[in-house]
CSV table of C-alpha atoms in Angstrom, one decimal:
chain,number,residue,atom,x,y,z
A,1,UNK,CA,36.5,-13.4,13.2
A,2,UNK,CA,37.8,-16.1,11.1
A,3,UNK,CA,33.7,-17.2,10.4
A,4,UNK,CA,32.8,-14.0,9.7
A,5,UNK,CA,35.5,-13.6,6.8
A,6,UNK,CA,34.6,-17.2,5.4
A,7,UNK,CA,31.3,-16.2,5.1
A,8,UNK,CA,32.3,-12.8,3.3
A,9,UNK,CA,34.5,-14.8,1.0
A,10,UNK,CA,31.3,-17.4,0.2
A,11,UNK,CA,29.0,-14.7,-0.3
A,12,UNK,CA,31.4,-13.0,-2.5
A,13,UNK,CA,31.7,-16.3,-4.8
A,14,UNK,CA,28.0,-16.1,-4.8
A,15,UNK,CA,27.7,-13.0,-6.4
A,16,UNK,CA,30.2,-13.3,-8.7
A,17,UNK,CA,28.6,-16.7,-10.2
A,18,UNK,CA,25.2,-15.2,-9.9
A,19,UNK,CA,24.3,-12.8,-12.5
A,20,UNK,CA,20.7,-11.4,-12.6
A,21,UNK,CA,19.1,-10.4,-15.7
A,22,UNK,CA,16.8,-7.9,-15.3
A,23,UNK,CA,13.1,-8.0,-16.4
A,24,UNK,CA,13.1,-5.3,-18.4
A,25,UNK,CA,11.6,-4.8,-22.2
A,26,UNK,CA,14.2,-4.0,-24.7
A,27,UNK,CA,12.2,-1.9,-27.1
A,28,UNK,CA,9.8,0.2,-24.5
A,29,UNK,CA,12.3,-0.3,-21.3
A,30,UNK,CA,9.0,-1.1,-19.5
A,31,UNK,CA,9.6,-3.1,-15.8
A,32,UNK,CA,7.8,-4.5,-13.1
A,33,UNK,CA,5.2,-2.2,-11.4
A,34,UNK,CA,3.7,-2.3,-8.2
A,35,UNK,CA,0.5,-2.6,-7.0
A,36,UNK,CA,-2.3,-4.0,-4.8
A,37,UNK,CA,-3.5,-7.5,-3.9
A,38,UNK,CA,-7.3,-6.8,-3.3
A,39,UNK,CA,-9.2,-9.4,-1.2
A,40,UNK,CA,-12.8,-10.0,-1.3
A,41,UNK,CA,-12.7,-8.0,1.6
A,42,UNK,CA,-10.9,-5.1,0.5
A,43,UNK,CA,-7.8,-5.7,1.9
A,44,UNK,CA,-5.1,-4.8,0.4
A,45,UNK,CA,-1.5,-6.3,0.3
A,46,UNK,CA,1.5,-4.8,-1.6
A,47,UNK,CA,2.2,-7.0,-4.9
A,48,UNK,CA,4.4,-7.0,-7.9
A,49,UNK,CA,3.2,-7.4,-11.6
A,50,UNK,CA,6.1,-9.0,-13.9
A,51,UNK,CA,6.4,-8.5,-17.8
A,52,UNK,CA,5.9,-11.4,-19.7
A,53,UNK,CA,9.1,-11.3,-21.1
A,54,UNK,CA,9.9,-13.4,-24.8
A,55,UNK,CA,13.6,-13.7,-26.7
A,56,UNK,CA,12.3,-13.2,-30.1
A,57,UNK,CA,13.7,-12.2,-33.3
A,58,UNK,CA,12.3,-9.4,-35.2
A,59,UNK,CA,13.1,-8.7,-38.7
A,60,UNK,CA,12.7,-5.0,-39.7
A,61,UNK,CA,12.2,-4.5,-43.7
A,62,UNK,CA,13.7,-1.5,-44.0
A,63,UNK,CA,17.0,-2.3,-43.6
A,64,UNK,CA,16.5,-5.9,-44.4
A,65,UNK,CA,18.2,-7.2,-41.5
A,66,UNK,CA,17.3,-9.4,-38.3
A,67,UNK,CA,17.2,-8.0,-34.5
A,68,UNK,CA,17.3,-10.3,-31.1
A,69,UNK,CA,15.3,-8.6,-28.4
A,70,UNK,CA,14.0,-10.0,-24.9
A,71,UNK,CA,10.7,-8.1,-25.3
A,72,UNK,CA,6.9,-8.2,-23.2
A,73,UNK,CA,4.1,-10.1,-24.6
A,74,UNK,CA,2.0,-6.5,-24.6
A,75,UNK,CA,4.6,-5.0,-27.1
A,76,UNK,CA,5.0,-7.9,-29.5
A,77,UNK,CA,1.0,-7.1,-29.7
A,78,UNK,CA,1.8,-3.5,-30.2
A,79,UNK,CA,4.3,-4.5,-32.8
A,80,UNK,CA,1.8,-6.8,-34.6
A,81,UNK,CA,-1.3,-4.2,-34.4
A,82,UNK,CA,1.5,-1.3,-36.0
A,83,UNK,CA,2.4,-3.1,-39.0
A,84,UNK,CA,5.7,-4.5,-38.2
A,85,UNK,CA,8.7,-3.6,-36.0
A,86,UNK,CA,9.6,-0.6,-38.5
A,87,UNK,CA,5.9,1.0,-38.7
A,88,UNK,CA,6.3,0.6,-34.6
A,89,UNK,CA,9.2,2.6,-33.7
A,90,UNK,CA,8.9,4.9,-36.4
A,91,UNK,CA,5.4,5.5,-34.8
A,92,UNK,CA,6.4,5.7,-31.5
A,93,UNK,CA,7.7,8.8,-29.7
A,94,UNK,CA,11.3,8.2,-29.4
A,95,UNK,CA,11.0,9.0,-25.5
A,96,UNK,CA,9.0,6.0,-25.0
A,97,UNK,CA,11.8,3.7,-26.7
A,98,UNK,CA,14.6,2.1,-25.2
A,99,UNK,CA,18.4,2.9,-25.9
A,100,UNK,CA,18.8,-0.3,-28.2
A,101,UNK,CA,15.0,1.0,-30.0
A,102,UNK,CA,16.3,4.7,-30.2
A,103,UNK,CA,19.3,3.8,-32.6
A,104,UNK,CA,17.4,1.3,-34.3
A,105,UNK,CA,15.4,4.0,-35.0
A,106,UNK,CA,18.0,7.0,-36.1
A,107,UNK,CA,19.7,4.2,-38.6
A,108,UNK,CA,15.7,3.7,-40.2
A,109,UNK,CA,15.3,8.0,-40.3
A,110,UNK,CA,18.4,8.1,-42.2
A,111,UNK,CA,17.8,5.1,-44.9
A,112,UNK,CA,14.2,6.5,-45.5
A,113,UNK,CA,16.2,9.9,-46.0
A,114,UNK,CA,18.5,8.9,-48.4
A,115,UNK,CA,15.5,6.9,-50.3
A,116,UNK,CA,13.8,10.3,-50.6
A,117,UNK,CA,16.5,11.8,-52.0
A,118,UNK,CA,17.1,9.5,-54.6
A,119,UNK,CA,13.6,9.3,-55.9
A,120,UNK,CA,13.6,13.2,-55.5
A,121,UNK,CA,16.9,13.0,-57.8
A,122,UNK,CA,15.7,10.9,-60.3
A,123,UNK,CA,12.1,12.1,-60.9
A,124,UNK,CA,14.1,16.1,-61.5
């Protein structure tokens, strides 16, 4: 009885000094997928495919301000191809986007509004 609590106790000090970050993209919330190993011989064994995951820091020109994301390799290319971090989530259908990329988002839809409406007020 006695072991059995100790080891409760250790594996409870484990997990509290263990914390796991997931692997998850911050602007598409993409994860790890599943899929087969394929030998030469067709055989197939269950695998996992991992994101390529980079801490980078994107500036967005808009609101002329700097953002921190942990973020896949295939979206900083999708970033670069779009024309910048604000031409990419303005782009992108706001399902596809994370939390974090969702408010990002709203904040750049309501700049871009209030620029309209000053150009609109001046030009009348």
């Amino acid at each position: 009885m006695l072991i059995i609590s100790t080891y409760k106790i250790i594996l409870a000090h484990r997990i509290t000094w263990y914390i796991k970050v997931s692997r998850v993209c911050e602007l598409t919330n993409r994860r790890k997928s599943f899929g087969n190993k394929v030998s030469h011989s067709n055989r197939k064994t269950k695998r996992t495919f991992l994101l390529n995951l980079h801490s980078v820091t994107l500036m967005s020109n808009i609101l002329n301000k700097k953002f921190k994301f942990r973020v896949a390799a295939r979206t900083l290319r999708t970033i670069d191809y779009k024309g910048g971090l604000d031409a990419f989530l303005l782009n992108t259908k706001t399902i596809k986007l994370s939390e974090k990329a969702q408010k990002i988002k709203r904040r750049l839809k309501k700049v871009l509004a209030r620029q309209e409406v000053k150009l609109a007020t001046s030009d009348a």
